[in-house]
XYZ file of C-alpha atoms in Angstrom:
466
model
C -14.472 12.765 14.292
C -14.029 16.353 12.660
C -13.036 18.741 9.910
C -11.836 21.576 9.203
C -14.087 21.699 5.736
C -12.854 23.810 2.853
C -16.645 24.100 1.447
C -16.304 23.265 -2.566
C -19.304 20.871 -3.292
C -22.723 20.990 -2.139
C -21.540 24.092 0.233
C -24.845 24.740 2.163
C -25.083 20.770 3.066
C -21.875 19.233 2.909
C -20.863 19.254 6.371
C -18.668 17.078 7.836
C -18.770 13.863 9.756
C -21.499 12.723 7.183
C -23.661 9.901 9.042
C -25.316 7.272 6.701
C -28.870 6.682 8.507
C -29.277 3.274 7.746
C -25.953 2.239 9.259
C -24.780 4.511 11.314
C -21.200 4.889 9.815
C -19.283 7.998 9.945
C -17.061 9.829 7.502
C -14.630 12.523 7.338
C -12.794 13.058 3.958
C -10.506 15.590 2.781
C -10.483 15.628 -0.430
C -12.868 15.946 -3.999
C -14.448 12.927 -6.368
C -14.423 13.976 -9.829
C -16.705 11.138 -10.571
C -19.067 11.420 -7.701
C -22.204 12.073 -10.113
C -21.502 8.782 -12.096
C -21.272 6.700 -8.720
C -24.364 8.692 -7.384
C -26.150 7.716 -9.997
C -25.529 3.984 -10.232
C -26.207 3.720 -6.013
C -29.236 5.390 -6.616
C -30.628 2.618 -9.222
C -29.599 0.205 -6.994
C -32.358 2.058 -4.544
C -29.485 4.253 -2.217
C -31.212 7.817 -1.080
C -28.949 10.505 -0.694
C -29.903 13.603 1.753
C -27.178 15.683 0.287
C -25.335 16.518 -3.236
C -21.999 16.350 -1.498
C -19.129 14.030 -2.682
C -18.278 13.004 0.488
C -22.229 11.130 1.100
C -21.505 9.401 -2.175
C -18.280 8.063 -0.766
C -20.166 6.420 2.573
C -22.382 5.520 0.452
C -20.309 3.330 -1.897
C -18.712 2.313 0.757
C -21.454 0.639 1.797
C -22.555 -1.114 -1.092
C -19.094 -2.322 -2.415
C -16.864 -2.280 1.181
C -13.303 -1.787 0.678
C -13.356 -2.091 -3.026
C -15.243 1.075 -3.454
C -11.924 2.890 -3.560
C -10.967 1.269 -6.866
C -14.002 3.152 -8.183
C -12.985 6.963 -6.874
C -11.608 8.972 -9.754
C -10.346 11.769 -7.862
C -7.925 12.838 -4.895
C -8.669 11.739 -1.182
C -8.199 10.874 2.475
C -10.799 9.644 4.337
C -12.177 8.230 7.488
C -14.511 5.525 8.153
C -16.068 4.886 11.333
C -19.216 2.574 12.097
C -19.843 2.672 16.141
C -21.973 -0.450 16.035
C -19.146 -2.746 15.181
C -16.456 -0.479 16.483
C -14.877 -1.092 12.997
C -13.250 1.741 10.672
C -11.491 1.903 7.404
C -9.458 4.323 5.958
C -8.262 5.203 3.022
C -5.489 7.363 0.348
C -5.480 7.827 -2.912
C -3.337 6.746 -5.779
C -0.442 8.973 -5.380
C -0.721 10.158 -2.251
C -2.205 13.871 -3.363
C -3.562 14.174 -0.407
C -2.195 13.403 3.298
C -3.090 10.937 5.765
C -1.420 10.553 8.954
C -1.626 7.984 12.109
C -0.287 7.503 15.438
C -1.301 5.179 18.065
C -1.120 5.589 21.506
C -2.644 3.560 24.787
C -5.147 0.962 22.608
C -5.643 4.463 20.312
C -5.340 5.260 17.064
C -5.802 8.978 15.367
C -5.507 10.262 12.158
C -5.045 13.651 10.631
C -4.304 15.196 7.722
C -0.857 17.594 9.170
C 2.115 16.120 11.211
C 1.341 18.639 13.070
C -1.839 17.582 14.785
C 0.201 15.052 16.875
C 2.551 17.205 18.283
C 2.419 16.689 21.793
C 0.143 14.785 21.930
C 1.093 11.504 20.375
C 4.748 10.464 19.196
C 5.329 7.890 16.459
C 3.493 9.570 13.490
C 3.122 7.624 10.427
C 1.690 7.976 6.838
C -0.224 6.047 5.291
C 1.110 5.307 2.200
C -0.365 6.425 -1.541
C -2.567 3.932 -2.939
C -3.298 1.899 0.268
C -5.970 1.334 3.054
C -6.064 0.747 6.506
C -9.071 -1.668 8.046
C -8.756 -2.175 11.897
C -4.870 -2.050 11.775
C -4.447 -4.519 9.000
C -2.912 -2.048 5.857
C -2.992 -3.156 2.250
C -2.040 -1.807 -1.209
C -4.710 -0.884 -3.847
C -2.881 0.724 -6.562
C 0.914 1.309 -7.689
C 2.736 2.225 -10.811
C 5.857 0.744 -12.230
C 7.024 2.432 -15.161
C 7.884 -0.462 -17.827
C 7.373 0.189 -21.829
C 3.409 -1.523 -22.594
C 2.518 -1.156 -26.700
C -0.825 -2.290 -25.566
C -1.676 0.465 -23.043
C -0.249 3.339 -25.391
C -1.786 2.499 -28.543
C -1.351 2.930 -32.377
C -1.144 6.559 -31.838
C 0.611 7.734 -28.774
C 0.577 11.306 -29.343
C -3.511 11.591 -29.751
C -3.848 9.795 -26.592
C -1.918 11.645 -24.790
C -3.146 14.773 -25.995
C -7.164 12.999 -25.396
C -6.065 11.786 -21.888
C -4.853 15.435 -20.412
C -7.256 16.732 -22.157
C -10.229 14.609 -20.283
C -8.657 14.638 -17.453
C -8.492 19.164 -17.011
C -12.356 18.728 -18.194
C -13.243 16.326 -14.962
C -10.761 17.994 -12.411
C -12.189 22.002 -13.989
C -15.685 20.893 -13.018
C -16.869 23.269 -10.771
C -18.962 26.765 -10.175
C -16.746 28.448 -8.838
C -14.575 30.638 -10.423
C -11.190 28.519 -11.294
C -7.173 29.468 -10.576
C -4.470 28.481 -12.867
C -0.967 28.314 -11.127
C 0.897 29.729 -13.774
C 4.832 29.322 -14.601
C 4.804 30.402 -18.459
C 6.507 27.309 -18.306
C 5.596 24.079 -20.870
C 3.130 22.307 -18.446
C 1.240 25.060 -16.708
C 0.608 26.187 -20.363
C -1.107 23.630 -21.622
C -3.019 23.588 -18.598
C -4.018 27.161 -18.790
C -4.834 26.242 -22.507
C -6.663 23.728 -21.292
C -8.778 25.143 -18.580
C -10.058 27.883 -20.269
C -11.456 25.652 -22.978
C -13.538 23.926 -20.277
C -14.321 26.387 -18.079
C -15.842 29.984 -18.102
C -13.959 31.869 -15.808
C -10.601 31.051 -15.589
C -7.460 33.569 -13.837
C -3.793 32.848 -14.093
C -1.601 33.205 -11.469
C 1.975 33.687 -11.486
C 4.947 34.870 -8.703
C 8.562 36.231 -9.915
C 10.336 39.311 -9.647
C 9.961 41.654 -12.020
C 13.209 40.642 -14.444
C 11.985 36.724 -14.220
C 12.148 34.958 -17.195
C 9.154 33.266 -16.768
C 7.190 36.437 -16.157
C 7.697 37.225 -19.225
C 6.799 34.797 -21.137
C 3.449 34.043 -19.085
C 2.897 37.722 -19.611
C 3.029 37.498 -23.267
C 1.055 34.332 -23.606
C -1.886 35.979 -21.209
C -1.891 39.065 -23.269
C -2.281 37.113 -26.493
C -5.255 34.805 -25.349
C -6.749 37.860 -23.795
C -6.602 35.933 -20.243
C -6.717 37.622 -17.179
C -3.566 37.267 -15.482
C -2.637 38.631 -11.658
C 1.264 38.315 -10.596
C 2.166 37.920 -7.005
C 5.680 40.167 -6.933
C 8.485 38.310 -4.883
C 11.175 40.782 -3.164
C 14.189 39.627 -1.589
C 14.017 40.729 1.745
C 10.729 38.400 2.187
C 12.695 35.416 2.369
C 14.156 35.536 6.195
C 10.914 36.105 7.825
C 9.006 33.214 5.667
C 11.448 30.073 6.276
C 10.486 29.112 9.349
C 7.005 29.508 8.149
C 7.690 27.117 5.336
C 8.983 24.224 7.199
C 6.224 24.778 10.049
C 3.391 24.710 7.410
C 5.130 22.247 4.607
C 6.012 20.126 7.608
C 9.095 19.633 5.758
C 13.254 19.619 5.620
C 14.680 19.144 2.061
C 16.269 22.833 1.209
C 14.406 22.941 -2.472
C 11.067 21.915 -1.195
C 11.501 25.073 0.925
C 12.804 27.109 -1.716
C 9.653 26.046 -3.399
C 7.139 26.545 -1.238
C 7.894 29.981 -0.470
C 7.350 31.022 -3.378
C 4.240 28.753 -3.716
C 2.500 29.475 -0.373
C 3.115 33.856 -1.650
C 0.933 32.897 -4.830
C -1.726 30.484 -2.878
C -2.306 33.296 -0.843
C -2.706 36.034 -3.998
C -5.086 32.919 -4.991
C -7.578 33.159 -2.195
C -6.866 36.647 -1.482
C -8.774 37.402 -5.068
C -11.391 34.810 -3.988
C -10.795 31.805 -5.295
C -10.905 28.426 -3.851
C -9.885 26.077 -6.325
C -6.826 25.715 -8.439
C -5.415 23.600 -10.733
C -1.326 23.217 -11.406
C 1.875 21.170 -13.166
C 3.191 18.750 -10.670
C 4.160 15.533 -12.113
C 4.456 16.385 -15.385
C 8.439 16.063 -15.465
C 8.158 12.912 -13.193
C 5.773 11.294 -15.551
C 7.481 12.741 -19.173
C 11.024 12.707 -18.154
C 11.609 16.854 -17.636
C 14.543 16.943 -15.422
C 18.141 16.455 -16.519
C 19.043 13.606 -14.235
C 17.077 11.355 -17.124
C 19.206 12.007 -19.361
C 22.015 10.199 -17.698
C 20.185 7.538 -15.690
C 21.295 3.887 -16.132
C 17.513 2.675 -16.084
C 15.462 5.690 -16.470
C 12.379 3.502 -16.043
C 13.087 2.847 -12.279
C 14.113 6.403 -11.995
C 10.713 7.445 -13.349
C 9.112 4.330 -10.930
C 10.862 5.944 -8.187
C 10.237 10.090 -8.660
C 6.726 9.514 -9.627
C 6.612 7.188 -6.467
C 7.988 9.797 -4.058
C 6.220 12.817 -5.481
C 4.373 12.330 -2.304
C 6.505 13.414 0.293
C 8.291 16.154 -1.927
C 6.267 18.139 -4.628
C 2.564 16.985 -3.698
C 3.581 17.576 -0.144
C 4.325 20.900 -0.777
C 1.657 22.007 -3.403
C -1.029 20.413 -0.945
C 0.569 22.399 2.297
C 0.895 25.623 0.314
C -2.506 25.433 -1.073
C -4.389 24.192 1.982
C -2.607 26.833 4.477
C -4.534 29.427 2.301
C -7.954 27.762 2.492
C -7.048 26.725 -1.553
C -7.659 23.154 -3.109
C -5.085 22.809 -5.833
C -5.781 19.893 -7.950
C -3.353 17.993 -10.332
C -4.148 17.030 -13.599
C -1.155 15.383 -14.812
C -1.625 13.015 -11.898
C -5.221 12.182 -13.457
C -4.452 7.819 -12.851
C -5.081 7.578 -16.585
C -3.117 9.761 -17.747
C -0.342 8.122 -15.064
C -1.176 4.931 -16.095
C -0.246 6.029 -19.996
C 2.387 8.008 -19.697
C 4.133 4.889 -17.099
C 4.143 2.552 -20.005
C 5.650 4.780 -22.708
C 8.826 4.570 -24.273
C 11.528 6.523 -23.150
C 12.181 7.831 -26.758
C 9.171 9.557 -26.823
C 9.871 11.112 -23.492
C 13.452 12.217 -24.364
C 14.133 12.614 -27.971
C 16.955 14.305 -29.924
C 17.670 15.910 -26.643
C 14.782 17.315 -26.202
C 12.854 16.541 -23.235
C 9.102 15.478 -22.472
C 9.639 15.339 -26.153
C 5.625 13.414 -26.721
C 4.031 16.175 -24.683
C 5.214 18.882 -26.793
C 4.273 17.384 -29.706
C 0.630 16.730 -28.488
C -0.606 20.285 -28.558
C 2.118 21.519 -31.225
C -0.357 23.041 -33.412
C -2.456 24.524 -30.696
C -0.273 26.047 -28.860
C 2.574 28.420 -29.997
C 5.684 26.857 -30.816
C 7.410 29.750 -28.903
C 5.888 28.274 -25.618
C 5.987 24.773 -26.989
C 9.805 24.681 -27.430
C 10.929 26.200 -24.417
C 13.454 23.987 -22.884
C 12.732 23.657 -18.392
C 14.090 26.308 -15.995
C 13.844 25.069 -12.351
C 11.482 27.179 -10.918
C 14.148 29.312 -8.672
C 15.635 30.293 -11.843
C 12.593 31.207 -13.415
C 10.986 33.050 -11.265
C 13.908 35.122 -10.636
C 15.122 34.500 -7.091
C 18.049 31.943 -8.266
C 19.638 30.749 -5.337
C 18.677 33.582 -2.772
C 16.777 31.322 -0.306
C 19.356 28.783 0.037
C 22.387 31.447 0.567
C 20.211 32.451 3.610
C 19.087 29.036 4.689
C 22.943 28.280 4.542
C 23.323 30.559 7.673
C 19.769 30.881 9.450
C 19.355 28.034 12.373
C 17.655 27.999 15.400
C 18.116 29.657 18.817
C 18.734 26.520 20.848
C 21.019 23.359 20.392
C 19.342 20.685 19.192
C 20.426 16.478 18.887
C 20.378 15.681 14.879
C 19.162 12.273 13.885
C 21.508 9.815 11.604
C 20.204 10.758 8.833
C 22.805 12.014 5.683
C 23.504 15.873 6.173
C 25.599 16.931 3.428
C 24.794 20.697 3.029
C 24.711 23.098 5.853
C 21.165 24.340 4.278
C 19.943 20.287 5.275
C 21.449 20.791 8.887
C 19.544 23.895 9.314
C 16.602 23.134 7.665
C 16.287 19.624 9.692
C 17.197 21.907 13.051
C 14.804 23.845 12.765
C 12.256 21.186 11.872
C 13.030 19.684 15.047
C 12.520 22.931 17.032
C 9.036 22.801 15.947
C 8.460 19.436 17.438
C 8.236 17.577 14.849
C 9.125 13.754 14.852
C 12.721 12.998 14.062
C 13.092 11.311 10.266
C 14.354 8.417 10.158
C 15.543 9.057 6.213
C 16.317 11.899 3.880
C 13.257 12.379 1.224
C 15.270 13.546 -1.348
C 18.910 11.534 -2.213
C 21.731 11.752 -4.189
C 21.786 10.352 -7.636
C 17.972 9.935 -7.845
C 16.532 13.426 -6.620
C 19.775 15.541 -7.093
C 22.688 15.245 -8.194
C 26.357 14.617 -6.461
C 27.249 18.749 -7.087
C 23.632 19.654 -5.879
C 20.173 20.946 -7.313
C 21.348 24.342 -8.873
C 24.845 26.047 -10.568
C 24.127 29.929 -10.661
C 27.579 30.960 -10.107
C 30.985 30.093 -8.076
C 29.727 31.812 -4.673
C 26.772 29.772 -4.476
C 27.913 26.635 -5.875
C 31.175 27.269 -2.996
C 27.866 27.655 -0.635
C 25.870 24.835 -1.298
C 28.765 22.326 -1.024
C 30.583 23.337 2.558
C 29.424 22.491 5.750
C-alpha cells in the first residue's frame, strides 16, 4: 500500500500507510475529514491513543471501533483503503458523491485500487469505479448513502431561505478550516461569490483566483467585486493559441472524453496551476450549485425536473467533480466543494422546485439567501456557461472538431454524434485507456438535442456535422 500524499493536516506526521498498533490494519486515504477533531475526541474517551494529529489515524481508528459504519460518521470528502494482514481482510470506501475517485481492477485472485484510470494501464484491464456513497468489504459492495430529489416540508423547515443561507454558511466554515493560506476559484459568477463572501468571513487569508481573457465578462465583474471588498485577486490570462498544445493534456490528466468537460478543464487545470504556483494548497470552488438549485436551462423545460435534478446531482461524479478533482490534484491542489457539504445536499434535494426556479429566474432561493449581503449587482446576474464567460466561447471545440490522433483507432458502440466526441474518444483510446462502455453525458438530460452552446452560425454548423 502507498501514496502519493498531498501533505494538508498534521504535515510533519501524517504519512501514509498509517498502521494502527494494536491491530495491525493499514490505511491509505486520499482525501480530508472536516470532522476529524469531533470523532478524535469521542475515540479518545472511549480510551483510543492516537500517535498522530492526522485525519487519516482518526479514520483507522473509527474504523476500528464502529467497523463499516464508521463511514456514516465522516463529514468530509474521501477514498480510502483498509487493509488488516492478520485476517487478510480489507474494506474500502467513497464518499457521498463521489468527490473523490476510487478505482479497481482485478486480475489473477488480485485486486488493486487507485485513485487515476491511469494507474492500470498496462497493467490490469477491466477498471472499475467504485461508485459514490458505497463500500467495498472483501468483494461484497454495498450502498451507504444516495439522494433522490423529492419535495420534504419536514427537512426544509418553516423558513427555507435562513436555512439555506445557515447550511452554506456552516458548511464554508468546516471545509475553510485550515492554516494554510486558502484559494478561492473565482468566476464573478453567482456561486463562487458567495463563496468568496463566505470564505473570507471565516478565514484570514483568503486569494481569489480567476482565468479569462482580457474582454471576459466575468473578469470583469470578479474584478469589480475584488476591488470593492479590498480582496486580493490574481487572474490567470487565457490566449488562444494555448488551446492545441493542452487537449491532449486534458483528456490524459481528466481521464476523460465528453467535449465540454475538456473545454472545462483547460481552462481549470491553467488556474489550478496559477493556484499552487502562488503557493497554495487548498482551494475551495462552485460545483454543484446549479445541479442542486436548478442553474442550467434544461430545468426549465424538463418534464420531471426532480429526476433531472436526482440524475445531474447523481452523475456530477464522472463529469464536473471528475474534472475539478483531476485539475486540482494534477497541480498538487485539494479543491474542496462546499455546495456538496451532505447537508446542505440533503436540503436543497427536498426543496420545491418553485423556490429553485421562480418567475424565471433561476436558483431563485439561493439568491435570495444572501440578498442583503451581497450586492444585488452580483446577486442578479443571470448564468453564463463558463466558455462564454471567460471569454474563449467556442474556441476549443472548433479545434477539437478537427484535431485527432496520428493512428487509426477501433471506436466502441457507444453514441458519437459530434465529430468533437469522435475525436475526443480517439484520442482517449490512444492513451490506453479502457474503452467506455456508455457516453457520460446524453442528450436531453446533460445537453440538449442542438448541443451545449449557440455562439454563432459557424460554430453551431460545427458542432452538429460529422
Amino acid at each position: 500500500m502507498g501514496t502519493n500524499r498531498l501533505a494538508i493536516v498534521d504535515r510533519a506526521h501524517g504519512r501514509q500507510p498509517v498502521v494502527d498498533p494494536a491491530s495491525g490494519r493499514l490505511i491509505v486515504m486520499n482525501g480530508e475529514i472536516y470532522n476529524h477533531e469531533e470523532l478524535r475526541a469521542e475515540l479518545e474517551a472511549g480510551g483510543h491513543h492516537f500517535r498522530t494529529a492526522s485525519d487519516t489515524e482518526t479514520v483507522l481508528a473509527a474504523f476500528g471501533a464502529w467497523g463499516p459504519a464508521c463511514v456514516d460518521r465522516l463529514d468530509g470528502i474521501f477514498a480510502f483503503v483498509i487493509h488488516d494482514p492478520a485476517t487478510g481482510s480489507s474494506f474500502a470506501a467513497r464518499d457521498h458523491l463521489g468527490i473523490k475517485p476510487l478505482y479497481m481492477a482485478t486480475a489473477g485472485g488480485w485486486v488493486a485500487f487507485a485513485s487515476e484510470r491511469k494507474a492500470f494501464i498496462g497493467l490490469m484491464a477491466g477498471v472499475t469505479e467504485l461508485a459514490p456513497g458505497h463500500v467495498w468489504a472483501d468483494g461484497r459492495i454495498s450502498r451507504y448513502a444516495g439522494f433522490q430529489a423529492a419535495h420534504d416540508p419536514a427537512v426544509i423547515g418553516p423558513d427555507p431561505v435562513g436555512r439555506c443561507r445557515a447550511l452554506l454558511d456552516a458548511a464554508v466554515r468546516r471545509q475553510v478550516q485550515t492554516d494554510l493560506p486558502l484559494a478561492v476559484i473565482f468566476s464573478g459568477g453567482l456561486d463562487s461569490t458567495i463563496l468568496l463572501h463566505l470564505a473570507t468571513r471565516h478565514h484570514p487569508d483568503v486569494t481569489a483566483f480567476s482565468v479569462g481573457t482580457e474582454d471576459s465578462e466575468d473578469l470583469a465583474f470578479a474584478r469589480a467585486f475584488c476591488a470593492e471588498r479590498g480582496i486580493r485577486h490574481i487572474v490567470t490570462g487565457f490566449a488562444p493559441e494555448m488551446i492545441p498544445r493542452r487537449i491532449r493534456g486534458a483528456i490524459f490528466d481528466g481521464e476523460f472524453f465528453e467535449p465540454v468537460d475538456i473545454s472545462d478543464m483547460i481552462s481549470m487545470s491553467a488556474v489550478h496551476a496559477t493556484v499552487r504556483a502562488n503557493g497554495f494548497k487548498v482551494a475551495i470552488a462552485g460545483d454543484g450549485a446549479d445541479e442542486l438549485f436548478a442553474g442550467y436551462d434544461m430545468f426549465r423545460t424538463a418534464a420531471d425536473p426532480y429526476a433531472l435534478t436526482t440524475y445531474r446531482v447523481g452523475n456530477l461524479h464522472r463529469t464536473d467533480l471528475q474534472r475539478t478533482d483531476r485539475a486540482s490534484m494534477t497541480h498538487s491542489v485539494e479543491c474542496r466543494v462546499p455546495f456538496l457539504d451532505r447537508a446542505l445536499v440533503d436540503f436543497a434535494m427536498a426543496l420545491p422546485f418553485d423556490l429553485k426556479l421562480r418567475g424565471g429566474v433561476e436558483k431563485w432561493i439561493l439568491r435570495e439567501a444572501f440578498r442583503g449581503e451581497i450586492a444585488d449587482v452580483m446577486i442578479d446576474r443571470p448564468k453564463i456557461r463558463m466558455p462564454e464567460g471567460i471569454g474563449i466561447r467556442d474556441r476549443i471545440f472548433r479545434h477539437l472538431a478537427h484535431d485527432r490522433p496520428g493512428r487509426e483507432l477501433t471506436l466502441p458502440p457507444v453514441t458519437i454524434d459530434t465529430p468533437q466526441v469522435r475525436n475526443a474518444l480517439l484520442h482517449y483510446l490512444d492513451f490506453g485507456f479502457d474503452a467506455p462502455a456508455s457516453r457520460y453525458k446524453s442528450v436531453g438530460t446533460d445537453y440538449a438535442p442542438g448541443g451545449y452552446f449557440r455562439f454563432d452560425a459557424t460554430s453551431e454548423a460545427t458542432a452538429t456535422a460529422i
